[in-house]
Coordinates of C-alpha atoms and ligand atoms in Angstrom, one line a residue:
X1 CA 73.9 97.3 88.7
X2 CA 75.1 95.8 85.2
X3 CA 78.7 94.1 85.5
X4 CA 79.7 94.3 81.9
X5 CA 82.0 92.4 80.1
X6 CA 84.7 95.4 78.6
X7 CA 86.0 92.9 75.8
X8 CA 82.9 92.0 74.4
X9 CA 80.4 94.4 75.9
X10 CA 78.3 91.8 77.5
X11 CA 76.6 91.8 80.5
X12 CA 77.9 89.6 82.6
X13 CA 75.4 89.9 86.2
X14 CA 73.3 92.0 87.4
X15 CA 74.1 92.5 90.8
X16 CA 71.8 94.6 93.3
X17 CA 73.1 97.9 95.0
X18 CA 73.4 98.5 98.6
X19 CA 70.9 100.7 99.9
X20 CA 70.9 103.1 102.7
X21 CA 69.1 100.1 105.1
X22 CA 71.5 97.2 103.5
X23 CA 74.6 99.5 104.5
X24 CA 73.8 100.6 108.1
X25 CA 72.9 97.2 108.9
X26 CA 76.3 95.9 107.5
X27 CA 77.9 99.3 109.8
X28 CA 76.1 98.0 112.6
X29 CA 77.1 94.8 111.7
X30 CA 80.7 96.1 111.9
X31 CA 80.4 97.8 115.1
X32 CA 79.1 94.9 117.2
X33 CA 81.8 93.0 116.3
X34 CA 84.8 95.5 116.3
X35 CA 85.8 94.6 119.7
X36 CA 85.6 90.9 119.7
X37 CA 88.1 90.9 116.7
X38 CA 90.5 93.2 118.5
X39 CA 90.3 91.0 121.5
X40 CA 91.9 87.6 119.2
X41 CA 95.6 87.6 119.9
X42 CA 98.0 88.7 117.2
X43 CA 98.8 85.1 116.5
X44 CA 95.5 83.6 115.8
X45 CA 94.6 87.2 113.3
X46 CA 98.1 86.3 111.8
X47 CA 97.1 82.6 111.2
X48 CA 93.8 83.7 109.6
X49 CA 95.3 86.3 106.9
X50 CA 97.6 83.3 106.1
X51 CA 95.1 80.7 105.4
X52 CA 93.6 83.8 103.1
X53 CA 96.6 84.0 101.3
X54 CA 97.3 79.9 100.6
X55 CA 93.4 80.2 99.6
X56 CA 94.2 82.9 96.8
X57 CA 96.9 81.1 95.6
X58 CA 95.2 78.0 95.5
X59 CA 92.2 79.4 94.0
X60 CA 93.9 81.7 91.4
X61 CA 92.7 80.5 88.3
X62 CA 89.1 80.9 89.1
X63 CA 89.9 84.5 90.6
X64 CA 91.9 85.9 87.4
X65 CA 88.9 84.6 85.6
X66 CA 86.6 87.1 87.3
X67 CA 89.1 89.5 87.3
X68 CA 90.1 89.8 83.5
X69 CA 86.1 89.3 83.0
X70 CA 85.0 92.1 84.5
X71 CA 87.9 94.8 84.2
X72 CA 90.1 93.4 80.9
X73 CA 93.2 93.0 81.6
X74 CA 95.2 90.0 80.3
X75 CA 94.5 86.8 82.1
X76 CA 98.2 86.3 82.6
X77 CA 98.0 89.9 84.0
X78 CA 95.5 88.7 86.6
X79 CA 97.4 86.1 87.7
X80 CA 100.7 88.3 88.1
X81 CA 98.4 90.1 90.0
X82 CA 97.2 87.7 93.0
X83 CA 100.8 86.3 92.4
X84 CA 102.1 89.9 93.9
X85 CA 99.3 90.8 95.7
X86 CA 99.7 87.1 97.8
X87 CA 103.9 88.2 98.5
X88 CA 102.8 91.8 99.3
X89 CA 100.3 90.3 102.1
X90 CA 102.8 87.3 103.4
X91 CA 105.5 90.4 103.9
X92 CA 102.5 92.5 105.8
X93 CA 101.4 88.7 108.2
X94 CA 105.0 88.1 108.9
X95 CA 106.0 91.6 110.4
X96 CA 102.7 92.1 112.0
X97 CA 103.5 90.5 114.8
X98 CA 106.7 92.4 114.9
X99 CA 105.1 96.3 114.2
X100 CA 101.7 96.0 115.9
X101 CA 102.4 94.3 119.4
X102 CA 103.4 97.0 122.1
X103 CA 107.2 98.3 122.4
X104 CA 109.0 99.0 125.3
X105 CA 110.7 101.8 125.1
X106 CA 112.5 102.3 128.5
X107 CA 112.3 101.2 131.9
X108 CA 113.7 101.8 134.8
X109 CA 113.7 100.9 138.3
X110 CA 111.1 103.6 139.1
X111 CA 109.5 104.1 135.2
X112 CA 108.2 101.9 131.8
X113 CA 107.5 104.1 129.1
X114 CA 106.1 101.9 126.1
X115 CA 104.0 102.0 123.3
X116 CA 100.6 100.1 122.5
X117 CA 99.6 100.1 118.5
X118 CA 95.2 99.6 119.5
X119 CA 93.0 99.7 116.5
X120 CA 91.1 102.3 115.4
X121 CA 87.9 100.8 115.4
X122 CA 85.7 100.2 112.1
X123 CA 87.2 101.4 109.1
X124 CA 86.5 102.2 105.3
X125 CA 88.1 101.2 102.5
X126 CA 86.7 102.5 99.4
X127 CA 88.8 101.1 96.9
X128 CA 89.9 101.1 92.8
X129 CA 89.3 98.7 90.5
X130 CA 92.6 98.8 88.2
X131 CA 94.3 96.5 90.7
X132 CA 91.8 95.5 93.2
X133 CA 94.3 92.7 94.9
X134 CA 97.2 94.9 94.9
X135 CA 95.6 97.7 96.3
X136 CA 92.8 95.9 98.1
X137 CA 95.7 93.9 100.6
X138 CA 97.3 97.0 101.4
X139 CA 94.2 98.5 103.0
X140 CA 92.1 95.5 104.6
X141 CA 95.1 92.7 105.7
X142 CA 97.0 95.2 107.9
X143 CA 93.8 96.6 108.8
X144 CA 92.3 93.2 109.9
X145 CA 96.0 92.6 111.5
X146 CA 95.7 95.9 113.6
X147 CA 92.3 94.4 114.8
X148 CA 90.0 96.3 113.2
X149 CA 86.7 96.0 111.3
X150 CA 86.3 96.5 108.2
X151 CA 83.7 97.8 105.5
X152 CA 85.1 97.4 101.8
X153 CA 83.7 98.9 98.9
X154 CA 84.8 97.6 95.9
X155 CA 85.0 99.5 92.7
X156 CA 81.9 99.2 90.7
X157 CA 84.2 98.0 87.5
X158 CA 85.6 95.1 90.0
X159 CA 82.7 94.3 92.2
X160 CA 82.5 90.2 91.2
X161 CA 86.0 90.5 92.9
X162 CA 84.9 92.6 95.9
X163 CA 82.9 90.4 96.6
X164 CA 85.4 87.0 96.2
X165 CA 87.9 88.7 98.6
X166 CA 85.1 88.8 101.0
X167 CA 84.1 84.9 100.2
X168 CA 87.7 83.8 100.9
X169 CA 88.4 86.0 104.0
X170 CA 85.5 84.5 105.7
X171 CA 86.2 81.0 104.4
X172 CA 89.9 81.9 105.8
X173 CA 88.2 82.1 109.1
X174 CA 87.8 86.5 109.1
X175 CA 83.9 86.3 111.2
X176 CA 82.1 87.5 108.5
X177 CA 80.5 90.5 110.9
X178 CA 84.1 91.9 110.9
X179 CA 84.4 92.2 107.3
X180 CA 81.3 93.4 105.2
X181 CA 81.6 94.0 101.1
X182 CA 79.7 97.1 100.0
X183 CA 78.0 96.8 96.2
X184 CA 77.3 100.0 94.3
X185 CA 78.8 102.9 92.7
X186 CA 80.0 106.4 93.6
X187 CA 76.9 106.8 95.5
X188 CA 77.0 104.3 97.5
X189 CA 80.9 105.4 98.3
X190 CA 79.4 108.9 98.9
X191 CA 76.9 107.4 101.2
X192 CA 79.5 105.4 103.0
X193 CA 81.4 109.0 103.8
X194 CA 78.1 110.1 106.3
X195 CA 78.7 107.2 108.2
X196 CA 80.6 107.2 111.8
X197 CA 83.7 105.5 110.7
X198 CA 86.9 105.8 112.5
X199 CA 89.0 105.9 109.8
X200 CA 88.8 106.6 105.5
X201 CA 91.5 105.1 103.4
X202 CA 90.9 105.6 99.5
X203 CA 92.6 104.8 96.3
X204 CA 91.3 105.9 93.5
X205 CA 91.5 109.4 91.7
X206 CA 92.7 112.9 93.0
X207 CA 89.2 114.2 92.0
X208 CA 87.1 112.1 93.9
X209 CA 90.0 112.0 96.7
X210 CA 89.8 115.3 97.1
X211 CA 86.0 115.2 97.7
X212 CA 86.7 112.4 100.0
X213 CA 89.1 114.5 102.1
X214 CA 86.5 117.8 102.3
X215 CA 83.8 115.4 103.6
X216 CA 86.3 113.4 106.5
X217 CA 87.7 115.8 107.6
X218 CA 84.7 117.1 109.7
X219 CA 84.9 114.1 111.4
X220 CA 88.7 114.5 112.7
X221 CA 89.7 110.5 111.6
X222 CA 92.4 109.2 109.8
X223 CA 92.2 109.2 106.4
X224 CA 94.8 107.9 103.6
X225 CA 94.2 109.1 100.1
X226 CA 96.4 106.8 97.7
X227 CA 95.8 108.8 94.2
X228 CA 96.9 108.9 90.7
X229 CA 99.9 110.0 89.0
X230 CA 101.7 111.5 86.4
X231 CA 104.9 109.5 86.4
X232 CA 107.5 110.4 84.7
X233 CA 111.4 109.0 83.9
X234 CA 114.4 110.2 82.8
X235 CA 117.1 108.8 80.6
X236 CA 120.5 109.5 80.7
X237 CA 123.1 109.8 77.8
X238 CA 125.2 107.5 79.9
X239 CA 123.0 104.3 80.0
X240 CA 124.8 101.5 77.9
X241 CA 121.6 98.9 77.1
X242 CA 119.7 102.1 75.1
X243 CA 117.4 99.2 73.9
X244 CA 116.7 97.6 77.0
X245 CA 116.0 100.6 79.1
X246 CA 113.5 101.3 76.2
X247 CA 112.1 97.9 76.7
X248 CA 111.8 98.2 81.1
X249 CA 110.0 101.6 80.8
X250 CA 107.8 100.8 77.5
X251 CA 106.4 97.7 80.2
X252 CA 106.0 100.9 82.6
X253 CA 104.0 102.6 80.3
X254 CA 102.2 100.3 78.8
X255 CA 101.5 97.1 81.7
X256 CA 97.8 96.8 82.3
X257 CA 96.8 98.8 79.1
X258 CA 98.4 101.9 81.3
X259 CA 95.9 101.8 83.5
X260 CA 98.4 101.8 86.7
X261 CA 98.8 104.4 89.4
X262 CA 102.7 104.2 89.0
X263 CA 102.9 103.3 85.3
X264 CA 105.1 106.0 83.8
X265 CA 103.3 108.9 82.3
X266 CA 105.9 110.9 80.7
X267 CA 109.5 110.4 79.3
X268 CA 112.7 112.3 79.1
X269 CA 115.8 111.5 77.0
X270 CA 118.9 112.9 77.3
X271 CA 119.6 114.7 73.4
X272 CA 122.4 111.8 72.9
X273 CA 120.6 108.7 73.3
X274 CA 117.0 110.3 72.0
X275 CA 116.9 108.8 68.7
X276 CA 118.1 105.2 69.4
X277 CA 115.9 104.9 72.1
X278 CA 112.8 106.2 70.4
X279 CA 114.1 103.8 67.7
X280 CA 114.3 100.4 70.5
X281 CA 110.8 101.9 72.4
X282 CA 108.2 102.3 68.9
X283 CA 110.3 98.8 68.4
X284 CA 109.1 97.2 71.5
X285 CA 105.8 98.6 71.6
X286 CA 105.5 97.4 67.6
X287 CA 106.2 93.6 69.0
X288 CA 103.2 93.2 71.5
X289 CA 100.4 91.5 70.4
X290 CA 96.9 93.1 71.1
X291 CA 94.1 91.4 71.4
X292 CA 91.0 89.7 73.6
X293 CA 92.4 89.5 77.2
X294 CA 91.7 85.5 77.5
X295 CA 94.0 84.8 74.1
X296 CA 97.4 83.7 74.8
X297 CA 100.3 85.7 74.0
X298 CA 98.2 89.2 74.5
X299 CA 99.6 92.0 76.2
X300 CA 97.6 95.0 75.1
X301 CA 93.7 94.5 75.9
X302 CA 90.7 96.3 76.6
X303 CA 90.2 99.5 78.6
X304 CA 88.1 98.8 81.8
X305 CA 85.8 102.2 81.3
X306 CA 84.6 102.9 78.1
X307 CA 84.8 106.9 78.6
X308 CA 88.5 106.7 79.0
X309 CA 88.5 106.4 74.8
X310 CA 87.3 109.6 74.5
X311 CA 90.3 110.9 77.4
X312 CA 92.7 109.5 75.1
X313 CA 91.5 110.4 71.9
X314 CA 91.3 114.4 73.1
X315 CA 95.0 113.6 74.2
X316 CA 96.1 112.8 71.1
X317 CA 94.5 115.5 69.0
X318 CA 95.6 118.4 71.9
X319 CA 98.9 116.9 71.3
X320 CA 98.7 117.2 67.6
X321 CA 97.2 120.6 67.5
X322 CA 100.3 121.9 69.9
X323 CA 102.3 120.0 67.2
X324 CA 103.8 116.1 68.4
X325 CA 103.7 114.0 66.0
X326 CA 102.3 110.4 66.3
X327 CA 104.7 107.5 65.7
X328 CA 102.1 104.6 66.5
X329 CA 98.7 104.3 67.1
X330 CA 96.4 107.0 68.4
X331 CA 92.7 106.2 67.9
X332 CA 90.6 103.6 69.4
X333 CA 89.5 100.3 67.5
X334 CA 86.0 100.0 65.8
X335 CA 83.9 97.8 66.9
X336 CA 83.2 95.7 70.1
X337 CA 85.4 96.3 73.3
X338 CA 87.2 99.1 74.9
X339 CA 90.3 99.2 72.3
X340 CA 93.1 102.0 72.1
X341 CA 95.8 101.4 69.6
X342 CA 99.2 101.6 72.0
X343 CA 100.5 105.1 71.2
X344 CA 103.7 106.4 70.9
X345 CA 104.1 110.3 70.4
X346 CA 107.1 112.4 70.1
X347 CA 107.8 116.2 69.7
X348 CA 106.1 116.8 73.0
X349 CA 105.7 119.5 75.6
X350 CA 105.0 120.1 79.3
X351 CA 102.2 122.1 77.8
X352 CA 100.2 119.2 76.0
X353 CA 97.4 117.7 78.6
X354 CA 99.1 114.2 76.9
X355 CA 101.7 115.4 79.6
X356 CA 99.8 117.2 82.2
X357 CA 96.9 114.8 83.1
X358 CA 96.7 111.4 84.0
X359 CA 96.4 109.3 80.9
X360 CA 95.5 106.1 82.4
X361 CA 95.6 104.1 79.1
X362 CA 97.9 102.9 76.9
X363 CA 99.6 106.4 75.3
X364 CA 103.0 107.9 76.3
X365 CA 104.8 111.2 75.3
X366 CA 108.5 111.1 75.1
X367 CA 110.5 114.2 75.3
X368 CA 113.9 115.3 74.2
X369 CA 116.0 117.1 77.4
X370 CA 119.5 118.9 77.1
X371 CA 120.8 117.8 81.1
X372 CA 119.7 116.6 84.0
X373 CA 118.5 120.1 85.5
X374 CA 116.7 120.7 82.5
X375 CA 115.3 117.0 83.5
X376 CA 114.7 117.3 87.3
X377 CA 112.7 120.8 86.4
X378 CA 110.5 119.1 84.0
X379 CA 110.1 115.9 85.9
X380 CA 108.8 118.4 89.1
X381 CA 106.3 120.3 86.4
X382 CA 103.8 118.3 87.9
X383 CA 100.7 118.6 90.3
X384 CA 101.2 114.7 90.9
X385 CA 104.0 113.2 93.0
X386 CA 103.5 109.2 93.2
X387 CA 106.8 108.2 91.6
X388 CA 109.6 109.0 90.0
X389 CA 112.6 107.1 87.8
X390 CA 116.2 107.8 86.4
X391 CA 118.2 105.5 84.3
X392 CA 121.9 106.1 84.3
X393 CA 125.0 103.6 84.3
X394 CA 125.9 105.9 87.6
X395 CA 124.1 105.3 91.1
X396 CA 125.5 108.9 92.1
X397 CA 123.9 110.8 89.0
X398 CA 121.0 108.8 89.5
X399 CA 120.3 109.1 92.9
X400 CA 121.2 113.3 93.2
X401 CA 118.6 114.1 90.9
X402 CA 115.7 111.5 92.8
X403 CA 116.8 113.2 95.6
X404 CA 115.5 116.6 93.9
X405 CA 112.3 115.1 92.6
X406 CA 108.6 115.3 94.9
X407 CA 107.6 111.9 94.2
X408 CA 106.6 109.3 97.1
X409 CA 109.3 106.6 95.4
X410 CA 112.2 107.2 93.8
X411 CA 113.3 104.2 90.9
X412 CA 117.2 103.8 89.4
X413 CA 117.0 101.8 86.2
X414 CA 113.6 100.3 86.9
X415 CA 109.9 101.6 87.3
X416 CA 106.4 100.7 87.8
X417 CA 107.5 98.6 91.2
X418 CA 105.9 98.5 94.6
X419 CA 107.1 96.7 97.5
X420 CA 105.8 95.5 100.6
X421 CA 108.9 96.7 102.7
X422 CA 108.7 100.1 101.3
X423 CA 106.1 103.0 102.3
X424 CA 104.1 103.7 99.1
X425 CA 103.0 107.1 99.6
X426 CA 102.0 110.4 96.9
X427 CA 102.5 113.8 97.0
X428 CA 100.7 116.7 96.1
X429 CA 97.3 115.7 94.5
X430 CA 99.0 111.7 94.3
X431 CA 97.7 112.0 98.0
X432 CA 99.5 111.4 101.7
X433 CA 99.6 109.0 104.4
X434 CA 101.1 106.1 103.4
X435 CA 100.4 102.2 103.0
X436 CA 102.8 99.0 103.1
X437 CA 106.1 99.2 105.5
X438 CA 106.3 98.9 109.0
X439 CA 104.4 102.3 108.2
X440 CA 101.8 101.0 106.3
X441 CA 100.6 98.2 109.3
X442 CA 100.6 100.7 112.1
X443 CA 98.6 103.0 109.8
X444 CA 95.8 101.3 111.0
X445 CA 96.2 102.0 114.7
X446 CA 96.1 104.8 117.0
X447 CA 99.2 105.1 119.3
X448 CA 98.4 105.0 123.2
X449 CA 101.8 106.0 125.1
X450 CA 101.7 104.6 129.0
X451 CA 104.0 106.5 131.6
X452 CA 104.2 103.5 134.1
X453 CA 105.9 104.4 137.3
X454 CA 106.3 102.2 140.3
Ligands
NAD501 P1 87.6 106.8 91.1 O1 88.0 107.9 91.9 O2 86.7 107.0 89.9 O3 86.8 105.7 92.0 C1 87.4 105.1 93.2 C2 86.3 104.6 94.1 O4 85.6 105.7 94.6 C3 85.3 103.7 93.5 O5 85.0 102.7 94.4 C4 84.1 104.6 93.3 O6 82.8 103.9 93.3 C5 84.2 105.5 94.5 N1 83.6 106.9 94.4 C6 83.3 107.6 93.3 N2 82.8 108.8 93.6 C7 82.7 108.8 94.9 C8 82.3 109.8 95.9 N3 81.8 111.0 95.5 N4 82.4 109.5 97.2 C9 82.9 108.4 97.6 N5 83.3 107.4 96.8 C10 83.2 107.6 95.5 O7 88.9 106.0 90.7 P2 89.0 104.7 89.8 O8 88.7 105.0 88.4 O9 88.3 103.6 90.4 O10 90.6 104.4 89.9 C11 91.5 104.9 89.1 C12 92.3 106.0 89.9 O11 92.9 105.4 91.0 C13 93.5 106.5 89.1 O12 93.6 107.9 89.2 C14 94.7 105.8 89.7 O13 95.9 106.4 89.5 C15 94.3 105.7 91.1 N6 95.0 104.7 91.8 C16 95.9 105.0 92.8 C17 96.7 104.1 93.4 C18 97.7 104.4 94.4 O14 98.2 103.5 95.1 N7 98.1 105.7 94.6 C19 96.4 102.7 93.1 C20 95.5 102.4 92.2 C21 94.8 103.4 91.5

């Protein structure tokens, strides 16, 4: 398997695939030592994940290398992203303790009713490559909290990382039987899905989700499908800073070259404000620079996979033919490297796929809406339902139409935000089950309730 540079179309390695041999022995592997790593107390696995998160921060620079290397984005991206993904798993070690050990729930002089959180045994986690840390913790540290094994499979376009987490969480002191990195691409996710595991948790997109699902659910596990999204936000005619709500959700759009779950997909603007904040966001978007993702200053980069340039560019032209007009960008860039100009389009319709599909990449529609019911139907015109944001000088406003909106998270003057106290979950084909939270840690357990009488 080639690991190619997407800046300058290099390879970088070339890495051998599992096999069908390499990954039973590495489920095997897995199995043996499933027990023995349920068996350390809560304390020592706590201690562990911790020493995994001090070596991630002290190894950062060497990791957002890899990273931007092998999927594009800006370095300074990387590093905001093993910053985050370090303070999402120091929230998950220091309430594990607290979620995962048993709870008493009453007792009394002739009965103890409690609960006991055991692991579920070996899992999967088949993972994405557009965030790898951010979405790799929420899977495999509560998992290895809970006290289970674990078999990770790294995207193919993020495998030189795969494969680092797996370095530092044995160097952290993980036994490297309990957490085994699988190489390869779809196949050798597709092969992982025939094996005996007791639970599946994905991230990645609703189509291959969906075959995920259809093939685990034979097998009557757990399994946790964390999809895409079509995300969209609404402005309000009574938000004072017009020009820096533009600026908040243009980063929303456009963070990571677009390429987020939650990065917001479509726009609404109430009639009054349209034109001065299409003015402030083609303003914003104008002052970026774009460029190679290791030059300083950059903020829009390369695409990770070169087939999403051809997704974009159909966008674009469905868009035109069902007449929006473009205000910026809206081809890709010749030459080497994955490059989409950042594009900005206006005149748009639920009925343009620019507003329908997932763009993943850096392109946004923005909309003109009458009210906020003309809003919350079009906002819910959607087969997605990961997030959802309103900006409005008024909490009320804001938070009555969120509360009409099917979306796993509901945002009031900000977007594109996950945290580790909250439950990220989707709806609809964004997924279910959820990750992070108290939620997120017990997740990974299956619930044993004891009757105990005297
Ligand atoms: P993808 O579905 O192409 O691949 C995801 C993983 O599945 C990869 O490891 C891939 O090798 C594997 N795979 C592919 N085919 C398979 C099969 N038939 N059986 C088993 N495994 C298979 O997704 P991607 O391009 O890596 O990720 C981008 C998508 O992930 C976007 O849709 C994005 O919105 C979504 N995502 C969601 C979240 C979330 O938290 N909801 C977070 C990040 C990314």
């Amino acid at each position: 398997m080639n690991i190619i540079n997407p800046a300058t179309e290099e390879i970088i390695t070339t890495i051998q695939e599992d096999s069908l041999v390499i990954l039973d022995l590495k489920f095997k592997r897995l199995q043996k030592s499933a027990s023995t790593w349920s068996a350390v107390p809560i304390q020592k696995r706590v201690e562990i994940l911790e020493k995994f998160v001090s070596l991630l921060k002290e190894n950062i620079e060497e990791l957002a290398a890899i990273l931007t290397s092998e999927m594009g984005k800006p370095l300074q991206q990387s590093r905001n992203e093993i910053n985050g993904a370090s303070a999402k798993a120091t929230w998950l070690v220091e309430h594990a303790t607290q979620y995962l050990s048993e709870e008493i729930m009453s007792v009394s002089d002739q009965l103890t009713e409690k609960i006991v959180y055991e692991p579920l045994g070996v899992i999967c986690n088949i993972s994405a490559w557009n965030y790898p840390y951010n979405v790799g913790v929420n899977i495999f540290v509560p998992a290895l909290l809970a006290g289970n094994a674990v078999m990770y499979k790294p995207s193919e376009y993020a495998t030189l990382t795969g494969i680092q987490i797996g370095k530092y969480l044995v160097e952290a002191g993980v036994p490297e039987e309990v957490f085994q990195v699988a190489i390869g691409e779809g196949s050798v996710g597709k092969a992982l899905l025939d094996m005996p595991f007791d639970g599946y948790y994905f991230t990645g997109s609703y189509q291959t989700g969906q075959k995920i699902y259809q093939h685990v659910a034979q097998k009557m596990v757990p399994c946790v499908l964390e999809l895409g999204g079509k995300d969209p936000v609404y402005v309000a005619d009574d938000v004072v800073d017009v020009a820096g709500a533009a600026a908040g959700i243009a980063d929303g759009a456009f963070y990571n070259n677009g390429q987020s779950c939650c990065s917001v997909e479509r726009i609404y603007v109430q009639s009054a404000i349209y034109d001065a904040f299409v003015e402030a966001f083609v303003a914003e978007v104008n002052s970026w620079k774009m460029g190679s993702p290791t030059e300083d200053g950059v903020y829009i980069t390369v695409l990770s996979r070169r087939a999403q340039l051809d997704v974009l560019e159909n966008q674009v032209t469905d868009a035109v033919d069902k007449g929006a007009m473009v205000l910026l960008g809206g081809k890709r860039l010749e030459g080497k490297g994955n490059y989409f100009e950042p594009t900005v389009l206006v005149n748009v319709t639920n009925e343009m796929a620019v507003m329908r599909e997932e763009s993943f990449g850096p392109i946004i529609g923005i909309m003109r809406v009458e009210n906020d019911a003309e809003a919350v139907q079009l906002m819910n015109d959607t087969d997605y339902g990961l997030t959802a944001g309103v900006y409005s000088a008024n909490q009320h406003r804001a938070e009555a139409i969120l509360a009409q909106i099917n979306a796993g998270s509901g945002y009031w003057n900000c977007c594109d935000r996950v945290s580790a106290a909250l439950p990220w979950s989707g709806r609809g084909h964004s997924g279910f089950g959820s990750t992070l939270s108290q939620v997120g840690l017990r997740a990974f357990t299956k619930l044993k309730a004891y009757h105990l009488r005297k």
